[in-house]
Amino acid sequence: MAEQIEYREGLDELAGDYRRILQLLGEDPEREGLQKTPMRVAKAMQFLTQGYTQDAHEVLRQALFREDYSQMVIVKDIDFFSLCEHHMLPFYGKAHVAYIPNGYITGLSKIARVVDIFAHRLQVQERLTLQIKQCIQDTLHPLGVMVVVEARHMCMQMRGVEKQNSITTTSEFSGAFNQAKTRQEFMNLLHHQ
């Protein structure tokens, strides 16, 4: 069952703005197929940007456990979608996150929640990658964090250069992952089936 979203203040005003956008595009917002579209789009946009109302650090802190484990923890293939802040078109893909605990671990699902919170904002992939890494680093204080994000950008596929098969990869790392050997271990485990 899908999580219930609590719509934020300004929903009606946002729907009114989308009604005006339809008019500016040459459409009739009163025609049968479009009558409910402004409110549907307003609700969709509030859902797609709900990360602005969520605290990723708090999500990690709520599931912080003392543990002496000090080897790499990897959560890979975390599906995400976001909106490019330049054209407000979707980009989507997978995030791969590794950290080396330093006395504390967090619930594995919380790593995926951190990805979702930052993805549910207007974004660029580079910042998304950095925010995920920084949140885990600042909250868990691990020996190191590494994040790799692979995504397809609709702003490149639907408009502009129209390159349907391009994938953008970004990475951020800290601490123990500054060592090439540790980064290579992560990459080897990432691509191991």
Short mmCIF file of N, CA and C in Angstrom, two decimals:
data_model
loop_
_atom_site.label_atom_id
_atom_site.label_comp_id
_atom_site.label_asym_id
_atom_site.label_seq_id
_atom_site.Cartn_x
_atom_site.Cartn_y
_atom_site.Cartn_z
N MET A 1 0.84 -1.18 0.00
CA MET A 1 0.00 0.00 0.00
C MET A 1 0.89 1.24 0.00
N ALA A 2 0.57 2.20 -0.82
CA ALA A 2 1.36 3.42 -0.93
C ALA A 2 1.22 4.28 0.32
N GLU A 3 2.32 4.95 0.67
CA GLU A 3 2.31 5.85 1.81
C GLU A 3 1.42 7.05 1.50
N GLN A 4 0.61 7.44 2.49
CA GLN A 4 -0.26 8.60 2.33
C GLN A 4 0.57 9.88 2.37
N ILE A 5 0.33 10.76 1.44
CA ILE A 5 1.03 12.04 1.45
C ILE A 5 0.13 13.10 2.04
N GLU A 6 0.71 13.94 2.86
CA GLU A 6 -0.01 15.07 3.41
C GLU A 6 0.34 16.27 2.53
N TYR A 7 -0.66 16.79 1.84
CA TYR A 7 -0.40 17.90 0.92
C TYR A 7 -0.11 19.17 1.69
N ARG A 8 0.79 19.95 1.14
CA ARG A 8 1.25 21.15 1.81
C ARG A 8 0.38 22.35 1.47
N GLU A 9 0.60 23.40 2.22
CA GLU A 9 -0.07 24.67 1.97
C GLU A 9 0.24 25.14 0.55
N GLY A 10 -0.73 25.78 -0.08
CA GLY A 10 -0.52 26.32 -1.42
C GLY A 10 -0.99 25.40 -2.54
N LEU A 11 -1.60 24.26 -2.19
CA LEU A 11 -2.03 23.30 -3.22
C LEU A 11 -3.03 23.93 -4.20
N ASP A 12 -4.03 24.63 -3.69
CA ASP A 12 -5.03 25.25 -4.56
C ASP A 12 -4.41 26.32 -5.45
N GLU A 13 -3.52 27.09 -4.88
CA GLU A 13 -2.84 28.14 -5.67
C GLU A 13 -1.98 27.51 -6.77
N LEU A 14 -1.29 26.42 -6.43
CA LEU A 14 -0.47 25.71 -7.41
C LEU A 14 -1.35 25.17 -8.54
N ALA A 15 -2.51 24.61 -8.20
CA ALA A 15 -3.44 24.11 -9.22
C ALA A 15 -3.90 25.25 -10.12
N GLY A 16 -4.18 26.42 -9.54
CA GLY A 16 -4.56 27.58 -10.34
C GLY A 16 -3.47 27.99 -11.31
N ASP A 17 -2.22 27.91 -10.86
CA ASP A 17 -1.10 28.24 -11.74
C ASP A 17 -1.01 27.24 -12.89
N TYR A 18 -1.23 25.96 -12.62
CA TYR A 18 -1.20 24.96 -13.69
C TYR A 18 -2.36 25.16 -14.67
N ARG A 19 -3.49 25.61 -14.16
CA ARG A 19 -4.62 25.93 -15.05
C ARG A 19 -4.21 27.03 -16.03
N ARG A 20 -3.53 28.05 -15.50
CA ARG A 20 -3.05 29.15 -16.34
C ARG A 20 -2.00 28.67 -17.34
N ILE A 21 -1.14 27.76 -16.91
CA ILE A 21 -0.13 27.20 -17.82
C ILE A 21 -0.81 26.49 -18.98
N LEU A 22 -1.85 25.72 -18.69
CA LEU A 22 -2.59 25.04 -19.77
C LEU A 22 -3.11 26.07 -20.78
N GLN A 23 -3.65 27.16 -20.28
CA GLN A 23 -4.16 28.21 -21.17
C GLN A 23 -3.02 28.80 -22.01
N LEU A 24 -1.89 29.07 -21.38
CA LEU A 24 -0.75 29.65 -22.09
C LEU A 24 -0.18 28.70 -23.15
N LEU A 25 -0.39 27.40 -22.95
CA LEU A 25 0.05 26.43 -23.94
C LEU A 25 -0.94 26.27 -25.09
N GLY A 26 -2.08 26.97 -24.99
CA GLY A 26 -3.08 26.91 -26.05
C GLY A 26 -4.17 25.90 -25.81
N GLU A 27 -4.26 25.37 -24.61
CA GLU A 27 -5.28 24.38 -24.28
C GLU A 27 -6.47 25.05 -23.59
N ASP A 28 -7.56 24.31 -23.57
CA ASP A 28 -8.76 24.75 -22.87
C ASP A 28 -8.89 23.94 -21.59
N PRO A 29 -8.56 24.51 -20.42
CA PRO A 29 -8.61 23.76 -19.18
C PRO A 29 -10.03 23.34 -18.78
N GLU A 30 -11.04 23.81 -19.52
CA GLU A 30 -12.42 23.43 -19.23
C GLU A 30 -12.87 22.21 -20.03
N ARG A 31 -12.06 21.79 -21.00
CA ARG A 31 -12.49 20.60 -21.75
C ARG A 31 -12.41 19.37 -20.86
N GLU A 32 -13.24 18.39 -21.18
CA GLU A 32 -13.46 17.24 -20.30
C GLU A 32 -12.17 16.59 -19.80
N GLY A 33 -11.24 16.32 -20.67
CA GLY A 33 -10.02 15.62 -20.27
C GLY A 33 -9.07 16.43 -19.41
N LEU A 34 -9.25 17.74 -19.36
CA LEU A 34 -8.32 18.60 -18.63
C LEU A 34 -8.91 19.24 -17.38
N GLN A 35 -10.19 19.04 -17.12
CA GLN A 35 -10.82 19.74 -15.99
C GLN A 35 -10.14 19.45 -14.65
N LYS A 36 -9.71 18.22 -14.42
CA LYS A 36 -9.09 17.87 -13.14
C LYS A 36 -7.56 17.87 -13.21
N THR A 37 -7.03 18.13 -14.39
CA THR A 37 -5.58 18.07 -14.58
C THR A 37 -4.81 19.06 -13.70
N PRO A 38 -5.23 20.33 -13.58
CA PRO A 38 -4.44 21.24 -12.74
C PRO A 38 -4.26 20.73 -11.31
N MET A 39 -5.30 20.20 -10.69
CA MET A 39 -5.17 19.70 -9.32
C MET A 39 -4.34 18.41 -9.30
N ARG A 40 -4.52 17.54 -10.29
CA ARG A 40 -3.72 16.32 -10.33
C ARG A 40 -2.24 16.66 -10.44
N VAL A 41 -1.89 17.63 -11.29
CA VAL A 41 -0.49 18.02 -11.47
C VAL A 41 0.03 18.68 -10.19
N ALA A 42 -0.76 19.52 -9.56
CA ALA A 42 -0.35 20.16 -8.31
C ALA A 42 -0.04 19.11 -7.24
N LYS A 43 -0.91 18.11 -7.11
CA LYS A 43 -0.68 17.05 -6.14
C LYS A 43 0.56 16.23 -6.50
N ALA A 44 0.72 15.95 -7.79
CA ALA A 44 1.91 15.20 -8.23
C ALA A 44 3.19 15.97 -7.91
N MET A 45 3.18 17.27 -8.15
CA MET A 45 4.38 18.07 -7.88
C MET A 45 4.68 18.13 -6.39
N GLN A 46 3.65 18.21 -5.56
CA GLN A 46 3.91 18.19 -4.12
C GLN A 46 4.47 16.84 -3.69
N PHE A 47 3.99 15.76 -4.29
CA PHE A 47 4.54 14.44 -3.98
C PHE A 47 5.99 14.36 -4.43
N LEU A 48 6.27 14.80 -5.65
CA LEU A 48 7.62 14.70 -6.21
C LEU A 48 8.63 15.59 -5.51
N THR A 49 8.15 16.55 -4.73
CA THR A 49 9.06 17.44 -4.00
C THR A 49 8.88 17.34 -2.48
N GLN A 50 8.32 16.24 -2.01
CA GLN A 50 8.09 16.09 -0.57
C GLN A 50 9.38 16.02 0.24
N GLY A 51 10.50 15.83 -0.41
CA GLY A 51 11.78 15.79 0.30
C GLY A 51 12.12 17.08 1.00
N TYR A 52 11.52 18.19 0.54
CA TYR A 52 11.77 19.48 1.21
C TYR A 52 11.22 19.50 2.63
N THR A 53 10.26 18.64 2.94
CA THR A 53 9.64 18.64 4.26
C THR A 53 10.18 17.51 5.15
N GLN A 54 11.19 16.78 4.67
CA GLN A 54 11.71 15.64 5.41
C GLN A 54 13.17 15.85 5.79
N ASP A 55 13.56 15.32 6.92
CA ASP A 55 14.92 15.46 7.43
C ASP A 55 15.65 14.13 7.33
N ALA A 56 16.55 14.03 6.37
CA ALA A 56 17.28 12.78 6.14
C ALA A 56 18.17 12.42 7.33
N HIS A 57 18.76 13.41 7.97
CA HIS A 57 19.60 13.14 9.14
C HIS A 57 18.78 12.48 10.25
N GLU A 58 17.57 12.98 10.45
CA GLU A 58 16.70 12.44 11.50
C GLU A 58 16.31 11.00 11.19
N VAL A 59 16.09 10.69 9.92
CA VAL A 59 15.76 9.31 9.53
C VAL A 59 16.88 8.37 9.95
N LEU A 60 18.12 8.76 9.74
CA LEU A 60 19.26 7.92 10.14
C LEU A 60 19.37 7.84 11.66
N ARG A 61 19.19 8.97 12.34
CA ARG A 61 19.31 8.99 13.80
C ARG A 61 18.26 8.10 14.48
N GLN A 62 17.09 7.95 13.87
CA GLN A 62 16.02 7.14 14.46
C GLN A 62 16.35 5.65 14.46
N ALA A 63 17.32 5.25 13.65
CA ALA A 63 17.67 3.83 13.57
C ALA A 63 19.18 3.66 13.70
N LEU A 64 19.75 4.29 14.70
CA LEU A 64 21.18 4.24 14.96
C LEU A 64 21.46 3.19 16.03
N PHE A 65 22.34 2.23 15.72
CA PHE A 65 22.60 1.12 16.64
C PHE A 65 24.10 0.98 16.88
N ARG A 66 24.46 0.78 18.14
CA ARG A 66 25.86 0.56 18.49
C ARG A 66 26.26 -0.82 17.99
N GLU A 67 27.34 -0.89 17.23
CA GLU A 67 27.81 -2.17 16.68
C GLU A 67 29.29 -2.06 16.38
N ASP A 68 30.04 -3.10 16.69
CA ASP A 68 31.49 -3.06 16.49
C ASP A 68 31.92 -3.49 15.09
N TYR A 69 30.98 -3.77 14.23
CA TYR A 69 31.30 -4.17 12.86
C TYR A 69 32.06 -3.03 12.17
N SER A 70 33.17 -3.36 11.50
CA SER A 70 33.98 -2.30 10.89
C SER A 70 34.39 -2.63 9.45
N GLN A 71 33.60 -3.45 8.78
CA GLN A 71 33.85 -3.73 7.36
C GLN A 71 32.80 -3.00 6.53
N MET A 72 32.97 -3.04 5.25
CA MET A 72 32.11 -2.28 4.34
C MET A 72 30.66 -2.79 4.38
N VAL A 73 29.72 -1.85 4.43
CA VAL A 73 28.29 -2.13 4.32
C VAL A 73 27.85 -1.48 3.01
N ILE A 74 27.24 -2.27 2.12
CA ILE A 74 26.83 -1.75 0.81
C ILE A 74 25.34 -1.98 0.63
N VAL A 75 24.64 -0.92 0.25
CA VAL A 75 23.24 -1.04 -0.19
C VAL A 75 23.27 -0.57 -1.64
N LYS A 76 23.06 -1.52 -2.55
CA LYS A 76 23.18 -1.17 -3.97
C LYS A 76 21.84 -1.31 -4.69
N ASP A 77 21.81 -0.74 -5.88
CA ASP A 77 20.62 -0.80 -6.74
C ASP A 77 19.39 -0.19 -6.08
N ILE A 78 19.57 0.97 -5.45
CA ILE A 78 18.45 1.69 -4.84
C ILE A 78 17.79 2.51 -5.96
N ASP A 79 16.62 2.09 -6.40
CA ASP A 79 15.90 2.82 -7.44
C ASP A 79 15.48 4.19 -6.93
N PHE A 80 15.60 5.20 -7.78
CA PHE A 80 15.14 6.54 -7.41
C PHE A 80 14.65 7.26 -8.65
N PHE A 81 13.88 8.31 -8.43
CA PHE A 81 13.54 9.25 -9.49
C PHE A 81 13.57 10.63 -8.89
N SER A 82 13.88 11.60 -9.72
CA SER A 82 13.97 12.97 -9.26
C SER A 82 13.56 13.88 -10.41
N LEU A 83 13.54 15.19 -10.14
CA LEU A 83 13.24 16.17 -11.17
C LEU A 83 14.46 17.07 -11.35
N CYS A 84 14.91 17.18 -12.58
CA CYS A 84 16.00 18.07 -12.92
C CYS A 84 15.56 19.51 -12.66
N GLU A 85 16.38 20.27 -11.96
CA GLU A 85 15.98 21.64 -11.62
C GLU A 85 16.06 22.59 -12.81
N HIS A 86 16.70 22.18 -13.89
CA HIS A 86 16.84 23.06 -15.05
C HIS A 86 15.61 23.05 -15.95
N HIS A 87 14.99 21.87 -16.12
CA HIS A 87 13.83 21.76 -17.00
C HIS A 87 12.62 21.16 -16.31
N MET A 88 12.78 20.76 -15.06
CA MET A 88 11.73 20.08 -14.28
C MET A 88 11.22 18.84 -15.01
N LEU A 89 12.14 18.15 -15.66
CA LEU A 89 11.85 16.86 -16.28
C LEU A 89 12.51 15.78 -15.42
N PRO A 90 11.97 14.56 -15.45
CA PRO A 90 12.51 13.51 -14.59
C PRO A 90 13.92 13.06 -14.98
N PHE A 91 14.67 12.66 -13.96
CA PHE A 91 15.82 11.79 -14.17
C PHE A 91 15.69 10.67 -13.15
N TYR A 92 16.17 9.50 -13.53
CA TYR A 92 15.92 8.32 -12.71
C TYR A 92 17.04 7.31 -12.90
N GLY A 93 17.19 6.45 -11.93
CA GLY A 93 18.23 5.44 -12.04
C GLY A 93 18.41 4.69 -10.74
N LYS A 94 19.69 4.41 -10.44
CA LYS A 94 20.04 3.63 -9.25
C LYS A 94 21.15 4.34 -8.48
N ALA A 95 21.02 4.28 -7.17
CA ALA A 95 22.07 4.77 -6.28
C ALA A 95 22.68 3.57 -5.58
N HIS A 96 23.99 3.63 -5.39
CA HIS A 96 24.73 2.58 -4.69
C HIS A 96 25.48 3.28 -3.56
N VAL A 97 25.29 2.81 -2.33
CA VAL A 97 25.85 3.48 -1.15
C VAL A 97 26.64 2.47 -0.33
N ALA A 98 27.85 2.88 0.06
CA ALA A 98 28.67 2.06 0.95
C ALA A 98 29.18 2.93 2.09
N TYR A 99 29.28 2.33 3.26
CA TYR A 99 29.94 3.02 4.37
C TYR A 99 30.67 1.99 5.22
N ILE A 100 31.69 2.45 5.92
CA ILE A 100 32.45 1.60 6.83
C ILE A 100 32.16 2.11 8.24
N PRO A 101 31.40 1.34 9.03
CA PRO A 101 30.97 1.80 10.36
C PRO A 101 32.15 2.13 11.28
N ASN A 102 31.87 3.04 12.18
CA ASN A 102 32.85 3.45 13.19
C ASN A 102 32.16 3.42 14.55
N GLY A 103 31.64 2.23 14.90
CA GLY A 103 30.95 2.08 16.18
C GLY A 103 29.44 2.09 16.08
N TYR A 104 28.90 2.61 14.97
CA TYR A 104 27.45 2.69 14.80
C TYR A 104 27.04 2.27 13.39
N ILE A 105 25.92 1.58 13.32
CA ILE A 105 25.30 1.25 12.04
C ILE A 105 23.90 1.84 12.05
N THR A 106 23.26 1.81 10.89
CA THR A 106 21.87 2.26 10.79
C THR A 106 21.07 1.19 10.09
N GLY A 107 19.76 1.25 10.22
CA GLY A 107 18.90 0.30 9.51
C GLY A 107 19.12 0.42 8.01
N LEU A 108 19.20 -0.69 7.32
CA LEU A 108 19.49 -0.68 5.89
C LEU A 108 18.45 0.08 5.08
N SER A 109 17.19 -0.03 5.48
CA SER A 109 16.14 0.68 4.74
C SER A 109 16.29 2.20 4.88
N LYS A 110 16.97 2.63 5.94
CA LYS A 110 17.15 4.07 6.15
C LYS A 110 18.08 4.67 5.10
N ILE A 111 19.00 3.89 4.60
CA ILE A 111 19.89 4.36 3.53
C ILE A 111 19.05 4.66 2.29
N ALA A 112 18.13 3.76 1.97
CA ALA A 112 17.24 3.99 0.82
C ALA A 112 16.34 5.20 1.05
N ARG A 113 15.90 5.40 2.29
CA ARG A 113 15.07 6.56 2.61
C ARG A 113 15.84 7.86 2.42
N VAL A 114 17.12 7.87 2.79
CA VAL A 114 17.96 9.06 2.59
C VAL A 114 18.02 9.39 1.10
N VAL A 115 18.23 8.37 0.27
CA VAL A 115 18.26 8.59 -1.19
C VAL A 115 16.94 9.20 -1.64
N ASP A 116 15.82 8.64 -1.19
CA ASP A 116 14.50 9.14 -1.60
C ASP A 116 14.27 10.58 -1.16
N ILE A 117 14.66 10.91 0.05
CA ILE A 117 14.42 12.27 0.56
C ILE A 117 15.14 13.30 -0.30
N PHE A 118 16.40 13.06 -0.62
CA PHE A 118 17.13 14.03 -1.43
C PHE A 118 16.68 13.99 -2.89
N ALA A 119 16.23 12.83 -3.38
CA ALA A 119 15.74 12.73 -4.76
C ALA A 119 14.41 13.44 -4.93
N HIS A 120 13.62 13.52 -3.86
CA HIS A 120 12.31 14.18 -3.94
C HIS A 120 12.43 15.69 -3.71
N ARG A 121 13.36 16.28 -4.43
CA ARG A 121 13.57 17.73 -4.45
C ARG A 121 14.00 18.06 -5.87
N LEU A 122 13.89 19.31 -6.26
CA LEU A 122 14.46 19.70 -7.55
C LEU A 122 15.96 19.53 -7.41
N GLN A 123 16.59 18.85 -8.38
CA GLN A 123 17.96 18.41 -8.19
C GLN A 123 18.80 18.52 -9.44
N VAL A 124 20.09 18.39 -9.23
CA VAL A 124 21.04 18.00 -10.27
C VAL A 124 21.71 16.74 -9.71
N GLN A 125 22.13 15.85 -10.56
CA GLN A 125 22.66 14.56 -10.11
C GLN A 125 23.91 14.73 -9.24
N GLU A 126 24.73 15.69 -9.59
CA GLU A 126 25.96 15.91 -8.82
C GLU A 126 25.66 16.27 -7.37
N ARG A 127 24.70 17.18 -7.15
CA ARG A 127 24.33 17.58 -5.80
C ARG A 127 23.67 16.44 -5.05
N LEU A 128 22.79 15.71 -5.73
CA LEU A 128 22.13 14.56 -5.12
C LEU A 128 23.17 13.59 -4.57
N THR A 129 24.18 13.28 -5.35
CA THR A 129 25.23 12.35 -4.94
C THR A 129 25.96 12.88 -3.71
N LEU A 130 26.32 14.16 -3.73
CA LEU A 130 27.01 14.79 -2.61
C LEU A 130 26.14 14.82 -1.35
N GLN A 131 24.87 15.16 -1.48
CA GLN A 131 23.99 15.25 -0.32
C GLN A 131 23.82 13.90 0.38
N ILE A 132 23.69 12.83 -0.40
CA ILE A 132 23.57 11.49 0.19
C ILE A 132 24.82 11.16 0.98
N LYS A 133 25.98 11.38 0.35
CA LYS A 133 27.25 11.09 1.03
C LYS A 133 27.41 11.92 2.29
N GLN A 134 27.14 13.21 2.18
CA GLN A 134 27.35 14.13 3.31
C GLN A 134 26.42 13.81 4.47
N CYS A 135 25.18 13.47 4.19
CA CYS A 135 24.23 13.13 5.25
C CYS A 135 24.69 11.91 6.03
N ILE A 136 25.13 10.88 5.34
CA ILE A 136 25.61 9.67 6.02
C ILE A 136 26.88 9.96 6.80
N GLN A 137 27.79 10.74 6.20
CA GLN A 137 29.04 11.10 6.87
C GLN A 137 28.76 11.90 8.15
N ASP A 138 27.91 12.90 8.04
CA ASP A 138 27.64 13.79 9.18
C ASP A 138 26.85 13.12 10.29
N THR A 139 26.01 12.14 9.95
CA THR A 139 25.13 11.52 10.94
C THR A 139 25.75 10.28 11.59
N LEU A 140 26.35 9.41 10.78
CA LEU A 140 26.91 8.17 11.32
C LEU A 140 28.37 8.30 11.74
N HIS A 141 29.07 9.30 11.22
CA HIS A 141 30.51 9.48 11.46
C HIS A 141 31.28 8.19 11.19
N PRO A 142 31.06 7.58 10.02
CA PRO A 142 31.74 6.33 9.70
C PRO A 142 33.21 6.59 9.32
N LEU A 143 33.93 5.50 9.11
CA LEU A 143 35.32 5.61 8.67
C LEU A 143 35.39 6.08 7.23
N GLY A 144 34.30 5.95 6.50
CA GLY A 144 34.24 6.43 5.12
C GLY A 144 32.89 6.14 4.51
N VAL A 145 32.56 6.91 3.48
CA VAL A 145 31.30 6.75 2.73
C VAL A 145 31.63 6.86 1.26
N MET A 146 30.94 6.06 0.45
CA MET A 146 31.04 6.22 -1.00
C MET A 146 29.66 6.05 -1.60
N VAL A 147 29.33 6.95 -2.53
CA VAL A 147 28.04 6.92 -3.21
C VAL A 147 28.30 7.00 -4.71
N VAL A 148 27.67 6.11 -5.46
CA VAL A 148 27.70 6.14 -6.92
C VAL A 148 26.25 6.21 -7.39
N VAL A 149 25.96 7.16 -8.28
CA VAL A 149 24.62 7.32 -8.82
C VAL A 149 24.70 7.21 -10.33
N GLU A 150 23.84 6.34 -10.89
CA GLU A 150 23.73 6.17 -12.34
C GLU A 150 22.32 6.55 -12.74
N ALA A 151 22.19 7.45 -13.73
CA ALA A 151 20.85 7.93 -14.05
C ALA A 151 20.69 8.25 -15.53
N ARG A 152 19.45 8.15 -15.95
CA ARG A 152 19.02 8.60 -17.28
C ARG A 152 18.24 9.90 -17.09
N HIS A 153 18.52 10.87 -17.94
CA HIS A 153 17.93 12.20 -17.80
C HIS A 153 16.99 12.48 -18.97
N MET A 154 15.71 12.66 -18.65
CA MET A 154 14.73 12.92 -19.70
C MET A 154 15.00 14.25 -20.40
N CYS A 155 15.67 15.19 -19.74
CA CYS A 155 15.99 16.46 -20.39
C CYS A 155 16.99 16.25 -21.52
N MET A 156 17.76 15.16 -21.46
CA MET A 156 18.67 14.81 -22.56
C MET A 156 17.99 13.90 -23.58
N GLN A 157 16.98 13.16 -23.15
CA GLN A 157 16.34 12.19 -24.03
C GLN A 157 15.18 12.77 -24.81
N MET A 158 14.41 13.68 -24.21
CA MET A 158 13.19 14.20 -24.82
C MET A 158 13.38 15.50 -25.58
N ARG A 159 14.45 16.23 -25.26
CA ARG A 159 14.65 17.55 -25.84
C ARG A 159 16.15 17.73 -26.08
N GLY A 160 16.54 18.85 -26.58
CA GLY A 160 17.96 19.14 -26.75
C GLY A 160 18.64 18.12 -27.64
N VAL A 161 19.64 17.42 -27.11
CA VAL A 161 20.42 16.48 -27.92
C VAL A 161 19.69 15.18 -28.23
N GLU A 162 18.62 14.88 -27.51
CA GLU A 162 17.79 13.68 -27.73
C GLU A 162 18.62 12.41 -27.83
N LYS A 163 19.40 12.13 -26.82
CA LYS A 163 20.23 10.92 -26.76
C LYS A 163 19.59 9.93 -25.78
N GLN A 164 18.81 8.99 -26.31
CA GLN A 164 18.01 8.09 -25.49
C GLN A 164 18.80 7.08 -24.67
N ASN A 165 19.99 6.74 -25.09
CA ASN A 165 20.72 5.66 -24.41
C ASN A 165 21.85 6.14 -23.51
N SER A 166 21.94 7.43 -23.28
CA SER A 166 23.03 7.93 -22.45
C SER A 166 22.71 7.75 -20.96
N ILE A 167 23.73 7.41 -20.20
CA ILE A 167 23.63 7.26 -18.75
C ILE A 167 24.72 8.12 -18.13
N THR A 168 24.35 8.86 -17.10
CA THR A 168 25.30 9.71 -16.39
C THR A 168 25.65 9.04 -15.07
N THR A 169 26.95 8.97 -14.76
CA THR A 169 27.42 8.38 -13.51
C THR A 169 28.17 9.43 -12.72
N THR A 170 27.83 9.55 -11.44
CA THR A 170 28.53 10.46 -10.53
C THR A 170 28.95 9.67 -9.30
N SER A 171 30.01 10.14 -8.65
CA SER A 171 30.46 9.49 -7.41
C SER A 171 30.97 10.54 -6.43
N GLU A 172 30.85 10.20 -5.18
CA GLU A 172 31.37 11.02 -4.07
C GLU A 172 31.90 10.05 -3.03
N PHE A 173 32.99 10.41 -2.37
CA PHE A 173 33.53 9.53 -1.35
C PHE A 173 34.30 10.33 -0.31
N SER A 174 34.50 9.69 0.85
CA SER A 174 35.21 10.33 1.95
C SER A 174 35.94 9.28 2.77
N GLY A 175 36.82 9.75 3.63
CA GLY A 175 37.49 8.87 4.59
C GLY A 175 38.25 7.75 3.94
N ALA A 176 37.98 6.52 4.39
CA ALA A 176 38.71 5.34 3.91
C ALA A 176 38.59 5.16 2.40
N PHE A 177 37.54 5.70 1.82
CA PHE A 177 37.35 5.56 0.37
C PHE A 177 38.27 6.49 -0.43
N ASN A 178 39.03 7.33 0.26
CA ASN A 178 40.04 8.12 -0.43
C ASN A 178 41.18 7.23 -0.93
N GLN A 179 41.28 6.03 -0.37
CA GLN A 179 42.29 5.07 -0.81
C GLN A 179 41.75 4.32 -2.04
N ALA A 180 42.54 4.31 -3.09
CA ALA A 180 42.12 3.66 -4.34
C ALA A 180 41.75 2.20 -4.13
N LYS A 181 42.46 1.50 -3.25
CA LYS A 181 42.19 0.08 -2.99
C LYS A 181 40.78 -0.12 -2.42
N THR A 182 40.37 0.75 -1.51
CA THR A 182 39.04 0.65 -0.89
C THR A 182 37.96 0.98 -1.91
N ARG A 183 38.18 2.03 -2.71
CA ARG A 183 37.22 2.36 -3.78
C ARG A 183 37.08 1.20 -4.75
N GLN A 184 38.20 0.57 -5.10
CA GLN A 184 38.17 -0.56 -6.05
C GLN A 184 37.41 -1.74 -5.47
N GLU A 185 37.58 -1.99 -4.17
CA GLU A 185 36.83 -3.07 -3.52
C GLU A 185 35.33 -2.81 -3.64
N PHE A 186 34.92 -1.56 -3.37
CA PHE A 186 33.50 -1.20 -3.51
C PHE A 186 33.03 -1.43 -4.94
N MET A 187 33.79 -0.96 -5.92
CA MET A 187 33.38 -1.11 -7.32
C MET A 187 33.30 -2.59 -7.71
N ASN A 188 34.24 -3.41 -7.23
CA ASN A 188 34.21 -4.83 -7.53
C ASN A 188 32.96 -5.49 -6.93
N LEU A 189 32.63 -5.14 -5.68
CA LEU A 189 31.44 -5.68 -5.04
C LEU A 189 30.16 -5.16 -5.71
N LEU A 190 30.21 -3.94 -6.20
CA LEU A 190 29.06 -3.35 -6.86
C LEU A 190 28.69 -4.10 -8.13
N HIS A 191 29.69 -4.52 -8.87
CA HIS A 191 29.44 -5.17 -10.16
C HIS A 191 29.44 -6.69 -10.08
N HIS A 192 29.65 -7.22 -8.87
CA HIS A 192 29.61 -8.67 -8.67
C HIS A 192 28.16 -9.13 -8.66
N GLN A 193 27.84 -10.16 -9.42
CA GLN A 193 26.46 -10.66 -9.47
C GLN A 193 26.22 -11.67 -8.37
#
